[in-house]
Tab-separated table of C-alpha atoms and ligand atoms in Angstrom:
chain	number	residue	atom	x	y	z
A	1	MET	CA	254.841	135.226	188.935
A	2	ALA	CA	253.801	136.907	192.231
A	3	ALA	CA	255.121	135.241	195.365
A	4	GLU	CA	252.575	133.010	197.078
A	5	LYS	CA	250.971	134.370	200.215
A	6	VAL	CA	251.060	132.583	203.556
A	7	LEU	CA	249.276	133.655	206.738
A	8	VAL	CA	251.039	132.622	209.968
A	9	LEU	CA	248.959	132.632	213.153
A	10	CYS	CA	250.637	133.635	216.413
A	11	ALA	CA	253.411	135.211	214.355
A	12	THR	CA	255.249	136.961	217.192
A	13	GLY	CA	255.820	133.852	219.319
A	14	LYS	CA	258.896	131.649	219.562
A	15	VAL	CA	257.557	129.496	216.758
A	16	GLY	CA	255.792	132.148	214.705
A	17	ARG	CA	258.690	134.557	214.303
A	18	ASN	CA	261.084	131.889	213.034
A	19	VAL	CA	258.430	130.280	210.838
A	20	CYS	CA	257.896	133.729	209.283
A	21	ARG	CA	261.651	134.139	208.834
A	22	ALA	CA	262.047	130.778	207.077
A	23	LEU	CA	259.017	131.367	204.841
A	24	LEU	CA	260.326	134.799	203.816
A	25	GLU	CA	263.721	133.273	203.025
A	26	ALA	CA	261.946	130.655	200.890
A	27	GLY	CA	260.331	133.441	198.844
A	28	PHE	CA	256.785	133.542	200.208
A	29	THR	CA	254.917	136.774	200.921
A	30	VAL	CA	254.229	136.426	204.617
A	31	TYR	CA	251.357	137.831	206.690
A	32	GLY	CA	251.242	137.321	210.435
A	33	THR	CA	248.687	137.835	213.182
A	34	THR	CA	249.463	139.749	216.364
A	35	ARG	CA	247.304	141.515	218.932
A	36	THR	CA	249.941	143.974	220.034
A	37	SER	CA	253.221	144.040	218.082
A	38	PRO	CA	252.703	144.972	214.399
A	39	ASP	CA	255.977	146.931	214.269
A	40	ARG	CA	257.994	143.881	215.255
A	41	LEU	CA	256.511	141.979	212.335
A	42	ARG	CA	256.990	144.887	209.911
A	43	GLN	CA	260.689	145.116	210.850
A	44	GLN	CA	260.995	141.454	209.932
A	45	GLY	CA	259.402	141.946	206.505
A	46	VAL	CA	256.095	140.380	207.558
A	47	THR	CA	252.810	142.193	206.854
A	48	PRO	CA	251.042	142.373	210.215
A	49	ILE	CA	247.348	141.770	210.662
A	50	VAL	CA	246.337	143.113	214.031
A	51	CYS	CA	243.831	140.658	215.435
A	52	ASP	CA	243.258	137.962	218.020
A	53	TYR	CA	243.892	134.642	216.314
A	54	THR	CA	241.548	132.858	218.713
A	55	LYS	CA	238.417	134.708	217.461
A	56	ALA	CA	236.433	133.535	214.437
A	57	GLU	CA	235.653	137.031	213.112
A	58	ASP	CA	239.319	138.054	213.424
A	59	LEU	CA	240.450	134.935	211.582
A	60	ASP	CA	237.947	135.639	208.804
A	61	ARG	CA	239.272	139.191	208.507
A	62	ALA	CA	242.916	138.077	208.543
A	63	LEU	CA	242.298	135.569	205.765
A	64	ALA	CA	240.256	138.084	203.744
A	65	GLU	CA	242.804	140.932	204.146
A	66	SER	CA	245.804	138.766	203.313
A	67	GLU	CA	244.030	136.755	200.588
A	68	ALA	CA	246.388	133.935	201.640
A	69	LYS	CA	245.414	130.451	200.540
A	70	LYS	CA	248.156	128.887	202.663
A	71	LEU	CA	247.754	128.959	206.437
A	72	PHE	CA	250.136	127.998	209.254
A	73	VAL	CA	248.175	127.191	212.418
A	74	ILE	CA	249.596	127.165	215.927
A	75	SER	CA	247.453	126.497	218.970
A	76	ASP	CA	248.706	127.366	222.425
A	77	TYR	CA	247.669	125.615	225.638
A	78	PHE	CA	249.652	127.747	228.102
A	79	GLY	CA	249.019	131.212	226.663
A	80	ALA	CA	245.932	131.755	224.547
A	81	ALA	CA	244.033	128.732	225.876
A	82	GLY	CA	244.781	129.609	229.514
A	83	ARG	CA	245.738	125.993	230.363
A	84	SER	CA	242.419	124.589	229.190
A	85	VAL	CA	242.469	121.591	226.832
A	86	SER	CA	238.897	122.219	225.695
A	87	ARG	CA	239.621	125.900	224.985
A	88	GLU	CA	242.704	124.979	222.921
A	89	VAL	CA	240.601	122.477	220.965
A	90	GLU	CA	237.920	125.148	220.362
A	91	GLN	CA	240.551	127.650	219.195
A	92	GLY	CA	242.136	125.138	216.815
A	93	ARG	CA	238.726	124.137	215.438
A	94	ARG	CA	237.926	127.809	214.876
A	95	ALA	CA	241.075	128.162	212.748
A	96	PHE	CA	240.196	125.076	210.707
A	97	ALA	CA	236.631	126.322	210.167
A	98	ALA	CA	237.867	129.772	209.102
A	99	ALA	CA	240.280	128.098	206.662
A	100	LYS	CA	237.368	126.224	205.110
A	101	ARG	CA	235.230	129.365	204.815
A	102	ALA	CA	238.099	131.216	203.123
A	103	GLY	CA	238.914	128.411	200.691
A	104	VAL	CA	242.431	127.818	202.064
A	105	GLN	CA	244.222	125.422	199.740
A	106	HIS	CA	246.876	124.090	202.145
A	107	LEU	CA	246.869	124.286	205.924
A	108	ILE	CA	249.840	123.251	208.053
A	109	PHE	CA	249.090	122.536	211.708
A	110	MET	CA	251.889	122.453	214.261
A	111	SER	CA	251.319	119.614	216.683
A	112	VAL	CA	253.849	117.691	218.829
A	113	ALA	CA	255.940	114.595	218.018
A	114	ASP	CA	254.321	111.412	219.405
A	115	ALA	CA	251.432	113.491	220.795
A	116	GLU	CA	249.325	110.370	221.368
A	117	CYS	CA	252.047	108.637	223.434
A	118	PHE	CA	252.274	110.938	226.476
A	119	ASP	CA	250.617	109.813	229.711
A	120	ASP	CA	247.268	111.079	230.918
A	121	LYS	CA	248.817	113.670	233.225
A	122	THR	CA	250.531	115.497	230.331
A	123	GLU	CA	247.621	117.894	229.897
A	124	HIS	CA	249.255	120.404	227.539
A	125	ILE	CA	249.569	117.911	224.690
A	126	LYS	CA	246.054	116.443	224.774
A	127	ALA	CA	244.442	119.047	222.509
A	128	LYS	CA	246.980	118.322	219.768
A	129	VAL	CA	245.751	114.724	219.484
A	130	GLN	CA	242.119	115.867	219.155
A	131	LEU	CA	242.992	118.628	216.674
A	132	GLU	CA	244.975	116.248	214.472
A	133	ALA	CA	241.895	113.987	214.347
A	134	ASP	CA	239.631	116.963	213.562
A	135	LEU	CA	241.927	118.051	210.763
A	136	ARG	CA	241.943	114.594	209.199
A	137	ALA	CA	238.135	114.676	209.151
A	138	SER	CA	237.864	118.295	208.022
A	139	GLY	CA	237.998	117.924	204.263
A	140	LEU	CA	240.841	120.499	204.155
A	141	THR	CA	244.105	119.864	202.348
A	142	TYR	CA	246.466	119.730	205.298
A	143	SER	CA	249.880	118.605	206.576
A	144	ILE	CA	250.989	118.232	210.183
A	145	LEU	CA	254.403	119.158	211.582
A	146	ARG	CA	255.252	117.331	214.810
A	147	PRO	CA	258.195	119.000	216.579
A	148	CYS	CA	260.020	117.644	219.629
A	149	ALA	CA	261.535	119.873	222.390
A	150	PHE	CA	262.571	123.292	221.118
A	151	PHE	CA	266.190	124.447	221.512
A	152	GLU	CA	264.491	127.770	222.334
A	153	ASN	CA	263.648	126.325	225.779
A	154	LEU	CA	267.352	126.756	226.586
A	155	ASP	CA	266.912	130.543	226.466
A	156	ASP	CA	263.391	131.256	227.647
A	157	ALA	CA	263.304	134.154	230.081
A	158	SER	CA	259.486	134.186	230.081
A	159	ASN	CA	259.632	130.690	231.576
A	160	TRP	CA	262.363	131.538	234.092
A	161	ASN	CA	265.183	130.047	232.042
A	162	PRO	CA	267.273	132.889	230.567
A	163	LEU	CA	270.518	131.738	228.919
A	164	LYS	CA	273.508	133.114	230.815
A	165	ARG	CA	277.218	132.825	230.092
A	166	GLY	CA	278.893	129.721	231.479
A	167	VAL	CA	275.805	127.665	232.312
A	168	VAL	CA	273.007	125.944	230.396
A	169	LYS	CA	269.846	124.776	232.169
A	170	PHE	CA	266.930	122.534	231.327
A	171	LEU	CA	264.258	120.523	233.126
A	172	SER	CA	266.032	117.247	232.326
A	173	ASP	CA	269.685	116.237	232.083
A	174	GLN	CA	268.829	113.037	230.169
A	175	PRO	CA	269.134	112.479	226.393
A	176	ILE	CA	266.382	114.548	224.721
A	177	LYS	CA	265.401	115.033	221.096
A	178	TYR	CA	265.487	118.701	220.077
A	179	CYS	CA	264.630	120.905	217.108
A	180	SER	CA	264.714	124.622	216.352
A	181	THR	CA	261.623	126.659	215.574
A	182	TYR	CA	263.520	127.882	212.483
A	183	ASP	CA	263.563	124.306	211.171
A	184	ILE	CA	259.808	124.063	211.772
A	185	GLY	CA	259.603	127.023	209.389
A	186	ARG	CA	262.038	125.548	206.876
A	187	ALA	CA	260.016	122.330	206.861
A	188	ALA	CA	256.791	124.342	206.451
A	189	ALA	CA	258.269	126.071	203.397
A	190	ILE	CA	259.072	122.708	201.796
A	191	LEU	CA	255.586	121.363	202.508
A	192	PHE	CA	253.864	124.531	201.236
A	193	GLN	CA	255.935	124.338	198.050
A	194	ASP	CA	254.719	120.820	197.324
A	195	PRO	CA	251.177	120.340	198.651
A	196	GLN	CA	250.493	117.372	196.414
A	197	GLN	CA	253.429	115.457	197.889
A	198	TRP	CA	252.569	116.425	201.483
A	199	ALA	CA	248.745	116.470	201.537
A	200	GLY	CA	247.401	114.388	204.417
A	201	ARG	CA	250.891	113.596	205.727
A	202	SER	CA	252.759	114.441	208.907
A	203	LEU	CA	256.452	115.042	209.485
A	204	ASP	CA	258.354	114.748	212.777
A	205	VAL	CA	260.645	117.750	213.264
A	206	ILE	CA	263.638	116.309	215.133
A	207	SER	CA	267.135	117.519	214.331
A	208	TRP	CA	269.429	116.526	217.192
A	209	GLN	CA	269.592	114.326	220.273
A	210	GLY	CA	271.787	114.730	223.319
A	211	ASP	CA	271.864	114.989	227.088
A	212	LEU	CA	272.430	118.266	228.922
A	213	ALA	CA	276.179	117.622	229.131
A	214	ALA	CA	276.266	117.390	225.312
A	215	VAL	CA	274.229	120.624	225.063
A	216	ALA	CA	276.791	122.313	227.333
A	217	ARG	CA	279.693	120.987	225.201
A	218	ALA	CA	278.005	122.439	222.099
A	219	LEU	CA	277.756	125.858	223.766
A	220	GLU	CA	281.415	125.584	224.837
A	221	VAL	CA	282.466	125.006	221.237
A	222	VAL	CA	280.426	127.960	219.980
A	223	SER	CA	281.243	130.407	222.801
A	224	GLY	CA	284.863	129.322	223.393
A	225	GLU	CA	284.159	129.398	227.139
A	226	PRO	CA	283.586	126.673	229.760
A	227	VAL	CA	279.895	125.837	230.235
A	228	ARG	CA	278.317	123.985	233.147
A	229	PRO	CA	275.151	121.898	232.580
A	230	ALA	CA	272.593	122.271	235.377
A	231	LEU	CA	269.026	121.128	236.017
A	232	SER	CA	266.703	124.155	236.166
A	233	MET	CA	265.290	122.618	239.354
A	234	PRO	CA	265.708	119.364	241.280
A	235	ILE	CA	263.528	116.528	239.938
A	236	TRP	CA	261.489	116.388	243.205
A	237	LEU	CA	260.611	120.070	242.757
A	238	ARG	CA	259.813	119.553	239.064
A	239	ARG	CA	257.361	116.825	240.110
A	240	LEU	CA	255.859	119.056	242.802
A	241	LEU	CA	255.551	122.342	240.847
A	242	LEU	CA	255.285	121.337	237.193
A	243	ASN	CA	253.187	118.213	237.223
A	244	ASP	CA	252.235	118.506	233.536
A	245	LEU	CA	255.757	119.267	232.240
A	246	HIS	CA	257.197	116.705	234.677
A	247	HIS	CA	255.114	114.025	232.993
A	248	MET	CA	256.202	115.245	229.562
A	249	CYS	CA	259.821	114.900	230.722
A	250	LEU	CA	259.090	111.372	231.966
A	251	TYR	CA	258.148	110.388	228.406
A	252	PHE	CA	261.520	111.710	227.224
A	253	GLU	CA	263.456	110.096	230.073
A	254	ARG	CA	261.704	106.819	230.891
A	255	ASP	CA	260.247	105.949	227.502
A	256	LYS	CA	263.138	107.502	225.517
A	257	GLY	CA	260.863	110.100	223.915
A	258	PRO	CA	259.655	110.525	220.340
A	259	LYS	CA	260.376	107.603	218.042
A	260	GLY	CA	261.410	109.747	215.049
A	261	GLU	CA	265.118	110.209	214.354
A	262	PRO	CA	267.150	113.250	213.223
A	263	GLU	CA	268.385	111.269	210.189
A	264	ALA	CA	264.812	111.001	208.883
A	265	PHE	CA	264.217	114.771	209.220
A	266	ARG	CA	267.568	115.448	207.494
A	267	GLN	CA	266.218	113.674	204.416
A	268	ILE	CA	263.830	116.632	204.145
A	269	VAL	CA	265.926	119.497	205.652
A	270	PRO	CA	269.536	118.357	205.094
A	271	ASP	CA	271.166	121.148	207.136
A	272	ALA	CA	268.718	121.007	210.053
A	273	LEU	CA	270.309	122.567	213.122
A	274	THR	CA	272.334	120.578	215.631
A	275	ALA	CA	272.887	122.019	219.124
A	276	GLU	CA	276.057	123.769	217.920
A	277	GLY	CA	274.208	125.022	214.850
A	278	TRP	CA	271.383	126.383	216.997
A	279	PHE	CA	273.692	128.256	219.378
A	280	ARG	CA	275.356	129.857	216.322
A	281	PHE	CA	271.965	130.671	214.782
A	282	HIS	CA	270.539	132.069	218.043
A	283	ASN	CA	273.829	133.841	218.891
A	284	ARG	CA	272.755	135.745	221.963
A	285	TYR	CA	272.455	135.350	225.676
A	286	ALA	CA	269.332	136.597	227.414
A	287	ASP	CA	271.093	139.909	228.132
A	288	ALA	CA	271.539	140.364	224.335
A	289	GLU	CA	275.323	139.786	224.431
A	290	PRO	CA	276.442	137.677	221.434
A	291	ILE	CA	277.504	134.074	222.073
A	292	VAL	CA	280.039	134.017	219.235
A	293	ARG	CA	282.945	136.324	220.090
A	294	LEU	CA	284.817	137.798	217.152
B	1	NAP	N1	258.375	124.511	223.949
B	1	NAP	C1	258.496	123.366	223.299
B	1	NAP	O1	259.515	122.665	223.416
B	1	NAP	C2	257.395	122.914	222.361
B	1	NAP	C3	257.595	121.743	221.616
B	1	NAP	C4	256.607	121.343	220.719
B	1	NAP	C5	255.454	122.104	220.565
B	1	NAP	N2	255.288	123.239	221.310
B	1	NAP	C6	254.040	124.020	221.113
B	1	NAP	O2	254.332	125.362	220.769
B	1	NAP	C7	253.153	126.142	221.009
B	1	NAP	C8	253.533	127.463	221.617
B	1	NAP	O3	254.131	128.243	220.625
B	1	NAP	P1	255.152	129.404	220.988
B	1	NAP	O4	256.247	128.809	221.820
B	1	NAP	O5	255.496	130.100	219.747
B	1	NAP	O6	254.258	130.330	221.938
B	1	NAP	P2	254.633	131.786	222.483
B	1	NAP	O7	256.050	132.132	222.238
B	1	NAP	O8	254.116	131.806	223.891
B	1	NAP	O9	253.746	132.740	221.571
B	1	NAP	C9	252.377	132.693	221.613
B	1	NAP	C10	251.783	133.813	220.783
B	1	NAP	O10	250.359	133.762	220.931
B	1	NAP	C11	249.832	135.063	221.111
B	1	NAP	N3	249.029	135.032	222.330
B	1	NAP	C12	249.471	134.860	223.602
B	1	NAP	N4	248.447	134.908	224.461
B	1	NAP	C13	247.336	135.128	223.709
B	1	NAP	C14	245.959	135.290	224.024
B	1	NAP	N5	245.508	135.264	225.288
B	1	NAP	N6	245.104	135.480	223.013
B	1	NAP	C15	245.537	135.534	221.731
B	1	NAP	N7	246.827	135.405	221.378
B	1	NAP	C16	247.712	135.184	222.353
B	1	NAP	C17	250.995	136.031	221.277
B	1	NAP	O11	250.977	136.919	220.171
B	1	NAP	P3	250.564	138.485	220.297
B	1	NAP	O12	250.784	138.899	221.721
B	1	NAP	O13	251.500	139.157	219.341
B	1	NAP	O14	249.157	138.513	219.866
B	1	NAP	C18	252.252	135.156	221.210
B	1	NAP	O15	253.173	135.621	220.255
B	1	NAP	C19	252.276	125.315	221.938
B	1	NAP	O16	251.213	124.805	221.196
B	1	NAP	C20	253.185	124.168	222.355
B	1	NAP	O17	252.443	123.001	222.624
B	1	NAP	C21	256.229	123.665	222.188
């Protein structure tokens, strides 16, 4: 039997590339959208569809060209939506409408764990709550993945946090629930393989919890070198410069963050990555040097 086709939107991003990787490993034929980097996708074994995933006509073409009846939808407040909640909602709705027109049989939407629980100043999560509601009312067969903080934030040069030897930085030094984007993909593969079981359901993607000191200890174990935990900026500056992300961090710190537990996610993905597991999986500093020394 031919492998089932999946179309991944936003396939070159931090989430998209690892979702593609996990879906390929699970045996799917994977198509991915990109405006600019088809070669990167090709090298990964993904068939690129050059288009802008925020445009209705491009989505229609991507679904027609791929003939995929499974669709992984990511919406993006900071990038594609230009920090506009209403634009992110419009873009998500456009993807759902295109899925309906194309007869998609199972759509997975990536939201955020506990999206409805963040305070009113956490702008970048608001669209997720609306889009989840839209999806429930859409008539599509859908599932929702709700990840917590990505380990990928620990090495994110585009957001001024490149991972360097001997130090690990984050916006909070408090206990935080983390997951890897690879495990979002591994969960997506499981859901796509069993739509009847997962139709209309959501799954929190949470694979590890620890404070920044525990993150640093994990990197020490993997790298064999001393690692210092450090806040990426003082809390007063975080409040001043990053109001939205500051309020997200407050939910993690003051309210203890998403209610889901790693043990629950491990029932679905038994070898979901811990901090040590993620540093091994990622295995590079921002300057491309490997973390694991032979
Ligand atoms: N960071 C976290 O801890 C965390 C936790 C939970 C959920 N999330 C969610 O993750 C999502 C972000 O995903 P990500 O980290 O994978 O994003 P990302 O790495 O910034 O990638 C976004 C992709 O969107 C495309 N893109 C960027 N600007 C665009 C534009 N103006 N028009 C059309 N396409 C554009 C780019 O692809 P091309 O250039 O190839 O077209 C890019 O690969 C957000 O919804 C966020 O809420 C993040």
